[in-house]
Amino acid sequence: MKKDYLLLLVVALAAFALPMILPGDYYVEVFLFMGINILVALGLSLLMGYAGQISLGHAGFYGMGAYISGALSAHLGWPVPLAALMALVATALVAGLIGWPTLRLKGHYLAMATLGLGIILYILFVQLRSITGGASGLAGIQPVHIGGFYLDTPRRYCYLVWALVILSFLFSINLVRSRTGLALRALHYSEVAASTLGIDVAKYKLQVFVFSCVLAALGGILYAHYITFISPETFGFMYSIKLVVMIVLGGMYSLWGALLGGAFLSLLPEFLHRLEDFEVMVNGLILLMILIFLPGGLVGLLQKIGEKIRGHS
Amino acid sequence: MVILDARNVKRSFGGVKALKGVDVTVQEGTITALIGPNGSGKTTLFNILSGILPMEEGEIIFMNQDIGKWPAHKRALLGMARTFQNLQIFQEMSVLENVMIGGFRHTSSGFMAGGLSLPKVRGEMKALEGKAIELLGELGLTSYAHVQAGELPFGLQRKVEIARALALEPKLLLLDEPAAGLTTKETSDLARFIHGLKERGITVFLVEHDMDLVMGISEWIIVLNFGQKIYEGTPLAVKRERTVIKAYLGERRAKG
Ligand SMILES: Nc1ncnc2c1ncn2[C@@H]1O[C@H](COP(=O)(O)OP(=O)(O)O)[C@@H](O)[C@H]1O
Ligand SMILES: [Mg+2]
């Protein structure tokens, strides 16, 4: 619908204005990380919400992007765009190779397989010490610059992140409206019926999986070259879960769910950080409440409110 | 001209021999019916023909191609469409979208083209939509175009499946019990509609329990019982054939 493009324009304008309005670097940085979370959640939303394929290992691909690009930049001194490109291509290849057998599994089995995959990648981040720096982390990742112009302030980097968020949304909205989007949704509800209409189910599942992993890797790359120091725990199981919570919370059946859910869960720690270890529990509690009371997520809630308002006027 | 020729099709489930070496031939441009008591293997045969279930033995020639080992989607691309006895509707998509997907084989844009919304993609979607709206009109579904398909009553969901299959513009259409759950009036409308498909050059292969419908529109009837073809012939011949009558009477006795 045209509505999606209009909404995206609004988001783009907000993303342009916010870094200038927000009082101080701290908040700009929160907004920046929010953008990265949303980018990764967007890919997962296409995979889970549209195509109906679960992934509990997306943090691993987020980490692959970060480590490959980071290591090429830190160890070999590759220019950031080249390192980033390499990381995207490598992640796409690995996702393709792993997705091929994995996506034949259904439901719980796919969940288990991707869970295992995320754990294996995490172990690699810890164990491949000579490349990743192991548990103590990888330092010396180069910041992003365009010629002599360094994107080394939160504000500047924020614009890079959000530009990519907007472009990825644009691509995804287009995709959902294309025959590929129809095919993905169709196979979500009945792989059998989809295949009898000429849809190569395995191919479409693989394509959306790879794309979803590439978006996760892009998020990781953006993270690595901003922070310039990464360590494995950022890319562990908890982040995979957090991503799933984001899209379930936001509303699985809409790309905007990734935006709302990603924004919400990025802001939540700002309110909850005093709870420290309890943060995990509160996350879980929120997910539970949403599942029980708001099956359509935040997007569903907004739609309901919209209908109420229209109904009363 | 033979459009579909399946030979010696065998399939079992555990100990149950659902198909014990069945031969079926469908002539192009005809309406052919497949009848038989419940559990005789009709749906299993359709599943094998459409490629969603592998056979253990046998051969399938469709439009002069040996498709026996092809995946389901390739058979569809060649022009075979079907509906399902146990509806396989895309529940949470609109009726219009359900039918639009039916036209998938007439589009070709890829993942990247879709994401970049190239002009070709937009053209394709317009064409799919136009075609779907036309079919919804024909099947009397226009007013449901924007309703979620899963919310429709079963009778209408069956129609959506038929519209979706027709959007594929098939050469051969397999209909698995299209009249199940329809009223007498709806069934006779359906009969007229299926009969009209011949003029569009669509060959119909039909599983149906409603004997009035079967006898009224089919030119050739194949009878299955316990996974075996027990008879085939014109409606008139089938009506007279004792083995067929026995198979059905046997079922009635068992049921009631
Ligand atoms: N997926 C399946 N798993 C196990 N048994 C099956 C399966 N599909 C069909 N059957 C068995 O095969 C036989 C034929 O079933 P089916 O083809 O559905 O018959 P019909 O469509 O003629 O009523 C039945 O005995 C049925 O129980
Ligand atoms: Mg059946």
Short mmCIF file of N, CA and C and ligand atoms in Angstrom, two decimals, chain B residues 13 16-18 36-45 47 53 85 176-177 207 209 224, ligand 1:
data_model
loop_
_atom_site.label_atom_id
_atom_site.label_comp_id
_atom_site.label_asym_id
_atom_site.label_seq_id
_atom_site.Cartn_x
_atom_site.Cartn_y
_atom_site.Cartn_z
N PHE B 13 1.40 -46.65 2.41
CA PHE B 13 1.68 -45.93 3.65
C PHE B 13 1.80 -46.98 4.74
N VAL B 16 -0.42 -50.03 4.54
CA VAL B 16 -1.59 -49.79 3.68
C VAL B 16 -1.15 -49.56 2.24
N LYS B 17 -1.60 -50.44 1.33
CA LYS B 17 -1.28 -50.22 -0.08
C LYS B 17 -2.34 -49.31 -0.67
N ALA B 18 -2.04 -48.00 -0.73
CA ALA B 18 -3.04 -47.03 -1.16
C ALA B 18 -3.26 -47.11 -2.67
N GLY B 36 -14.79 -43.48 -6.69
CA GLY B 36 -14.46 -44.65 -5.88
C GLY B 36 -14.81 -44.37 -4.43
N PRO B 37 -15.01 -45.41 -3.65
CA PRO B 37 -15.37 -45.22 -2.24
C PRO B 37 -14.27 -44.49 -1.47
N ASN B 38 -14.61 -43.98 -0.31
CA ASN B 38 -13.62 -43.32 0.53
C ASN B 38 -12.46 -44.26 0.82
N GLY B 39 -11.26 -43.71 0.76
CA GLY B 39 -10.09 -44.51 1.07
C GLY B 39 -9.61 -45.36 -0.09
N SER B 40 -10.20 -45.15 -1.28
CA SER B 40 -9.81 -45.99 -2.41
C SER B 40 -8.53 -45.49 -3.09
N GLY B 41 -8.05 -44.31 -2.71
CA GLY B 41 -6.76 -43.85 -3.23
C GLY B 41 -6.84 -42.69 -4.19
N LYS B 42 -7.99 -42.04 -4.29
CA LYS B 42 -8.17 -40.97 -5.28
C LYS B 42 -7.27 -39.76 -4.95
N THR B 43 -7.34 -39.32 -3.70
CA THR B 43 -6.52 -38.17 -3.32
C THR B 43 -5.04 -38.51 -3.41
N THR B 44 -4.70 -39.72 -3.01
CA THR B 44 -3.30 -40.15 -3.11
C THR B 44 -2.81 -40.04 -4.56
N LEU B 45 -3.66 -40.48 -5.49
CA LEU B 45 -3.27 -40.40 -6.90
C LEU B 45 -3.08 -38.93 -7.33
N ASN B 47 -2.28 -36.47 -5.40
CA ASN B 47 -1.06 -35.98 -4.76
C ASN B 47 0.18 -36.41 -5.53
N LEU B 53 3.59 -35.71 -3.48
CA LEU B 53 3.83 -37.00 -2.82
C LEU B 53 4.60 -37.86 -3.82
N GLN B 85 -8.84 -31.36 -1.49
CA GLN B 85 -10.01 -31.82 -0.74
C GLN B 85 -9.99 -31.20 0.66
N ASP B 176 -10.22 -31.90 -6.61
CA ASP B 176 -10.47 -32.96 -5.62
C ASP B 176 -11.70 -32.62 -4.79
N GLU B 177 -12.81 -33.25 -5.12
CA GLU B 177 -14.10 -33.07 -4.45
C GLU B 177 -14.51 -31.60 -4.36
N VAL B 207 -12.19 -35.50 -9.08
CA VAL B 207 -12.64 -36.48 -8.09
C VAL B 207 -13.91 -35.94 -7.48
N HIS B 209 -17.84 -37.11 -5.34
CA HIS B 209 -18.78 -38.11 -4.84
C HIS B 209 -20.19 -37.85 -5.35
N LEU B 224 -11.95 -46.35 -9.02
CA LEU B 224 -10.95 -46.97 -8.15
C LEU B 224 -11.65 -47.68 -7.00
N1 LIG C 1 -0.44 -39.28 4.29
C1 LIG C 1 -0.97 -40.49 4.55
N2 LIG C 1 -0.47 -41.24 5.57
C2 LIG C 1 -0.97 -42.47 5.83
N3 LIG C 1 -1.97 -43.02 5.16
C3 LIG C 1 -2.52 -42.33 4.15
C4 LIG C 1 -2.05 -41.02 3.81
N4 LIG C 1 -2.79 -40.56 2.76
C5 LIG C 1 -3.66 -41.54 2.48
N5 LIG C 1 -3.52 -42.60 3.29
C6 LIG C 1 -4.29 -43.85 3.25
O1 LIG C 1 -4.32 -44.26 1.91
C7 LIG C 1 -5.61 -44.74 1.57
C8 LIG C 1 -6.18 -43.91 0.42
O2 LIG C 1 -6.52 -42.62 0.89
P1 LIG C 1 -7.00 -41.44 -0.04
O3 LIG C 1 -6.11 -41.37 -1.21
O4 LIG C 1 -7.13 -40.22 0.78
O5 LIG C 1 -8.44 -41.96 -0.47
P2 LIG C 1 -9.65 -41.18 -1.15
O6 LIG C 1 -9.20 -39.84 -1.56
O7 LIG C 1 -10.04 -42.06 -2.30
O8 LIG C 1 -10.73 -41.13 -0.11
C9 LIG C 1 -6.43 -44.67 2.83
O9 LIG C 1 -6.40 -45.92 3.45
C10 LIG C 1 -5.74 -43.66 3.66
O10 LIG C 1 -5.93 -43.91 5.03
#
